[in-house]
Coordinates of C-alpha atoms in Angstrom, one line a residue:
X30 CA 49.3 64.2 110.3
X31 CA 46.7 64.2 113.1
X32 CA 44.6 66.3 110.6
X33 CA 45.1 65.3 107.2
X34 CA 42.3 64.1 104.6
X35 CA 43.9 60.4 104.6
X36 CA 44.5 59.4 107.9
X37 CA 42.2 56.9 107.9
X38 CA 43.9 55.0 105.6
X39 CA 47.2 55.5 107.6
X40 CA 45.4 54.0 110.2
X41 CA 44.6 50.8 108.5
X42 CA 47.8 50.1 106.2
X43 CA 49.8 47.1 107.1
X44 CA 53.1 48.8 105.3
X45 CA 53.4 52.4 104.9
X46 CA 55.9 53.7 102.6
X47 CA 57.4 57.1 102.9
X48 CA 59.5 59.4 101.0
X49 CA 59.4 63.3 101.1
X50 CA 61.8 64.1 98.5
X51 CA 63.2 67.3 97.0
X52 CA 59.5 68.9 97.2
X53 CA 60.1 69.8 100.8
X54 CA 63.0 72.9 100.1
X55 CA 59.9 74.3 98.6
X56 CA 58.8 75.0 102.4
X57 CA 62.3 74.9 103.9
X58 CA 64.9 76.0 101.8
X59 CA 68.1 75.4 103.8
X60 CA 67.0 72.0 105.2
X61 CA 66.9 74.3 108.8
X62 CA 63.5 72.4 109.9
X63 CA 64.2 68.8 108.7
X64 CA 64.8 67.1 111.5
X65 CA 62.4 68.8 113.2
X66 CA 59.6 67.9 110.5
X67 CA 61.1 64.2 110.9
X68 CA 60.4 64.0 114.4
X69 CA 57.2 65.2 114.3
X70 CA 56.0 62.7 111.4
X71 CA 57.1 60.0 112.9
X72 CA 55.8 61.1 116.5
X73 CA 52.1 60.8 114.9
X74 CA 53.1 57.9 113.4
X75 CA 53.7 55.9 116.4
X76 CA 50.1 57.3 117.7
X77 CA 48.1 56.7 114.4
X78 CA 49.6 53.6 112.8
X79 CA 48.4 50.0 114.1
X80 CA 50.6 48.2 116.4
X81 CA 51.5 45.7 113.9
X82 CA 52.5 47.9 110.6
X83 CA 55.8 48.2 109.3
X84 CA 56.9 51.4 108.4
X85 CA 59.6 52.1 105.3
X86 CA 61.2 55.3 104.5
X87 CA 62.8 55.2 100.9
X88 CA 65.5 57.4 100.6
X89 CA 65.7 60.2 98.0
X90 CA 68.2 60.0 94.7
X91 CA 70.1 63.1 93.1
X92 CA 68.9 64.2 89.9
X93 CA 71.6 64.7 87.4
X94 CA 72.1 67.6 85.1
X95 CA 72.4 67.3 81.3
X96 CA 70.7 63.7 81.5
X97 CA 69.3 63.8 78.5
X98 CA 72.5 62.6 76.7
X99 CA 73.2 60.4 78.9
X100 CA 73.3 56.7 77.3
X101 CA 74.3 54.6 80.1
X102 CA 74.8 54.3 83.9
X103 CA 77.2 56.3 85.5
X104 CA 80.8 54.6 87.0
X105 CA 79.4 55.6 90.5
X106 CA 77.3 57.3 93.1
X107 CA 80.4 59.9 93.5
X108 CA 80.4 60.6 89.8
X109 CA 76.6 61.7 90.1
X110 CA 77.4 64.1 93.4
X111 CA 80.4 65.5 91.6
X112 CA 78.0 67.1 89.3
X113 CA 76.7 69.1 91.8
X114 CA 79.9 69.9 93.6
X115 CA 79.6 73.0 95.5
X116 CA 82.0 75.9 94.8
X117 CA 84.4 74.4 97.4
X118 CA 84.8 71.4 95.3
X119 CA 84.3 67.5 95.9
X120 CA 85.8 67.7 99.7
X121 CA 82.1 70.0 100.1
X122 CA 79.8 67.2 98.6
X123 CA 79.0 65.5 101.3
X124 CA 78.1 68.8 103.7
X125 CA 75.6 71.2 103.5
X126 CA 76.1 74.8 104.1
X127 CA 72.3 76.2 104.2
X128 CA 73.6 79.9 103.4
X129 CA 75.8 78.8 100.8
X130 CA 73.0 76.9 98.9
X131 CA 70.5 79.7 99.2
X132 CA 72.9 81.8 98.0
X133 CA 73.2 79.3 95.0
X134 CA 69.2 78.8 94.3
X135 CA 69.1 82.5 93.9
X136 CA 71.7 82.8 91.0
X137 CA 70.4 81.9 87.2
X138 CA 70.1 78.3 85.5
X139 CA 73.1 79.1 83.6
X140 CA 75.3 80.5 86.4
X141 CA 74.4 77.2 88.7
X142 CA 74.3 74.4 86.5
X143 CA 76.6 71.2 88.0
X144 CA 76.4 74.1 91.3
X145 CA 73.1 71.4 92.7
X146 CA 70.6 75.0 92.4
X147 CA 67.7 72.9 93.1
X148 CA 69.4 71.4 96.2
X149 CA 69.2 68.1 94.7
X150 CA 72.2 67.1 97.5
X151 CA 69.9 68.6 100.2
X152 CA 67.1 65.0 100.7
X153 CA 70.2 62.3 101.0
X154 CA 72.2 64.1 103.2
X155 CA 69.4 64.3 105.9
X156 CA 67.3 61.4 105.5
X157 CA 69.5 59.6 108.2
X158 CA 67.1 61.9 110.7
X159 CA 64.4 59.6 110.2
X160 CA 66.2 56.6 111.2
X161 CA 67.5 58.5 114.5
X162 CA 64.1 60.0 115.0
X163 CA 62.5 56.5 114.9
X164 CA 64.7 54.8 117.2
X165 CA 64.1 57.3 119.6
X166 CA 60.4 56.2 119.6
X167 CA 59.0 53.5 121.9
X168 CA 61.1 49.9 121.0
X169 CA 58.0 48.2 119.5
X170 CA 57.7 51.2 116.9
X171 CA 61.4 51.5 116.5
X172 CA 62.1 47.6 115.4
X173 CA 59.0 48.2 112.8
X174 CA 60.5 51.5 110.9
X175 CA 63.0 50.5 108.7
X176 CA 64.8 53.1 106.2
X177 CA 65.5 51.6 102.9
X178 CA 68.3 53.3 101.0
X179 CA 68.4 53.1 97.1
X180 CA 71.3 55.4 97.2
X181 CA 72.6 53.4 94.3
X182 CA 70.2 54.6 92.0
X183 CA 72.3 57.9 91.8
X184 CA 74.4 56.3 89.0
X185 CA 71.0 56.0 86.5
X186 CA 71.4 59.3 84.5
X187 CA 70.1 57.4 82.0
X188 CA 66.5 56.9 82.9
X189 CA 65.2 60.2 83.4
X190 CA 62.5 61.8 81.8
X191 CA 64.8 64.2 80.1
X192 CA 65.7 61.2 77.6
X193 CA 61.8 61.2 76.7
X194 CA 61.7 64.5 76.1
X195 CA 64.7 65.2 73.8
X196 CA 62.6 63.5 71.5
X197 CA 60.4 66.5 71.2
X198 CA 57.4 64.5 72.7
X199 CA 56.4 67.7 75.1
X200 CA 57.6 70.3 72.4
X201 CA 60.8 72.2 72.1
X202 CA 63.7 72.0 74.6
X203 CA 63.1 76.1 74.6
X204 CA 59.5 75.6 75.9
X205 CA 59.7 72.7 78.2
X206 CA 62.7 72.3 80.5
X207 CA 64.6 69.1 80.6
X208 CA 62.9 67.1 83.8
X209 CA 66.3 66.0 85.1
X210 CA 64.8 64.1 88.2
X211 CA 62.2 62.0 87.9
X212 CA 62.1 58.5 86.0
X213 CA 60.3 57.0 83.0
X214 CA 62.6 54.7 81.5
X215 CA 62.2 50.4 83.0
X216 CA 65.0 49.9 84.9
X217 CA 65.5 52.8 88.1
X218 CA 62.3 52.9 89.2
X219 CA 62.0 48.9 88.8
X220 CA 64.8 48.3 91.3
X221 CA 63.5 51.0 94.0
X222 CA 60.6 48.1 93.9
X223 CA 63.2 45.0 93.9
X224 CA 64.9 46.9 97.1
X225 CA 61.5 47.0 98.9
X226 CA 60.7 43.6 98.4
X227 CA 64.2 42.3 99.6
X228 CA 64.0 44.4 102.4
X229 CA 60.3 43.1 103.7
X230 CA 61.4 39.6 102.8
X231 CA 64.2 39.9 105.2
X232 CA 62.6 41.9 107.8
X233 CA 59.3 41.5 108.2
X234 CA 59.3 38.0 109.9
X235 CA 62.8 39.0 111.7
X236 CA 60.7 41.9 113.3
X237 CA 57.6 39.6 114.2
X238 CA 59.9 37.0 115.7
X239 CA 61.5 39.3 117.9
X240 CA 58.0 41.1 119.0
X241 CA 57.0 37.9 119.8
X242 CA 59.8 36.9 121.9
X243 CA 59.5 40.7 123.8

């Protein structure tokens, strides 16, 4: 952080809102470094930031396969992860076994579909190391990190960008694969925002109130 292009900015934001996403297996496939990386982001964070900005880590949502025929929100969170059940079934969702899953991201589309290839499982089940990685900064940083969890957004197979696309707007579903992940539709994306603005609501003056009184 201590060297990137935007730090000044960093340095002058009042709320910084974070999210790393399913981009970072690209760098760490099994997930081995996460709380590692965690520690050392928010380490620079409690150097770089301004005493009195708030930080917000957004946690990360599942993408879900076959999306595209999806026409309405799924029954629940669990019925999105079940998708992706590992070969152990359901009693395995909610672990991650890094040899297991490399083993997985090596096999073909069609071999791994509903078998999470992309380690879309891999974000939620360790964003809790930001949390613990904050509170073990100093307590004025600590009461000012907050992580906001949208985890009920896992039920909206029906706003991804896959939905767009079976309309042939990008080309041919042989050419262009279905985009499973990310959102275009109003509605997801809309309450990640609604979430936020609850949250600061709520706990920006709690956090001011009890800085003061520190």
């Amino acid at each position: 952080l201590s060297r990137v292009s935007w730090l000044q900015l960093v340095r002058s934001v009042d709320i910084l809102l974070l999210n790393v996403g399913h981009w970072h297996h690209r760098r760490d496939p099994g997930f081995a470094r996460y709380e590692e990386d965690a520690e050392a982001v928010t380490r620079q964070l409690e150097l770089q930031l301004k005493p009195s900005a708030h930080v917000v880590y957004r946690t990360t949502n599942v993408g879900h396969p076959g999306c595209e025929s999806a026409a309405r929100p799924l029954r629940s969170r669990l019925e999105a992860w079940s998708a992706l059940a590992p070969e152990g079934g359901d009693a395995d969702l909610f672990t991650w076994n890094s040899t297991a899953q490399l083993a997985r991201q090596t096999k073909s589309l069609k071999d791994s579909l509903f078998r999470d290839p992309h380690s879309w499982r891999g974000p939620p089940l360790f964003e809790a190391a930001w949390a613990a990685s904050a509170a073990r900064r100093r307590p004025d940083f600590a009461r000012r990190f907050w992580l906001l969890n949208v985890s009920f957004v896992d039920q909206r197979a029906d706003g991804h960008v896959a939905g767009a696309m079976r309309a042939g707007v990008l080309g041919s579903r042989q050419r262009f694969p279905l985009d499973c992940l990310h959102y275009c539709f109003p509605g997801p994306a809309d309450y990640w925002a609604l979430a936020l603005v609850n949250l600061l609501r709520r706990q920006v003056p709690a956090a001011r109130q009890r800085g003061a009184a520190a």
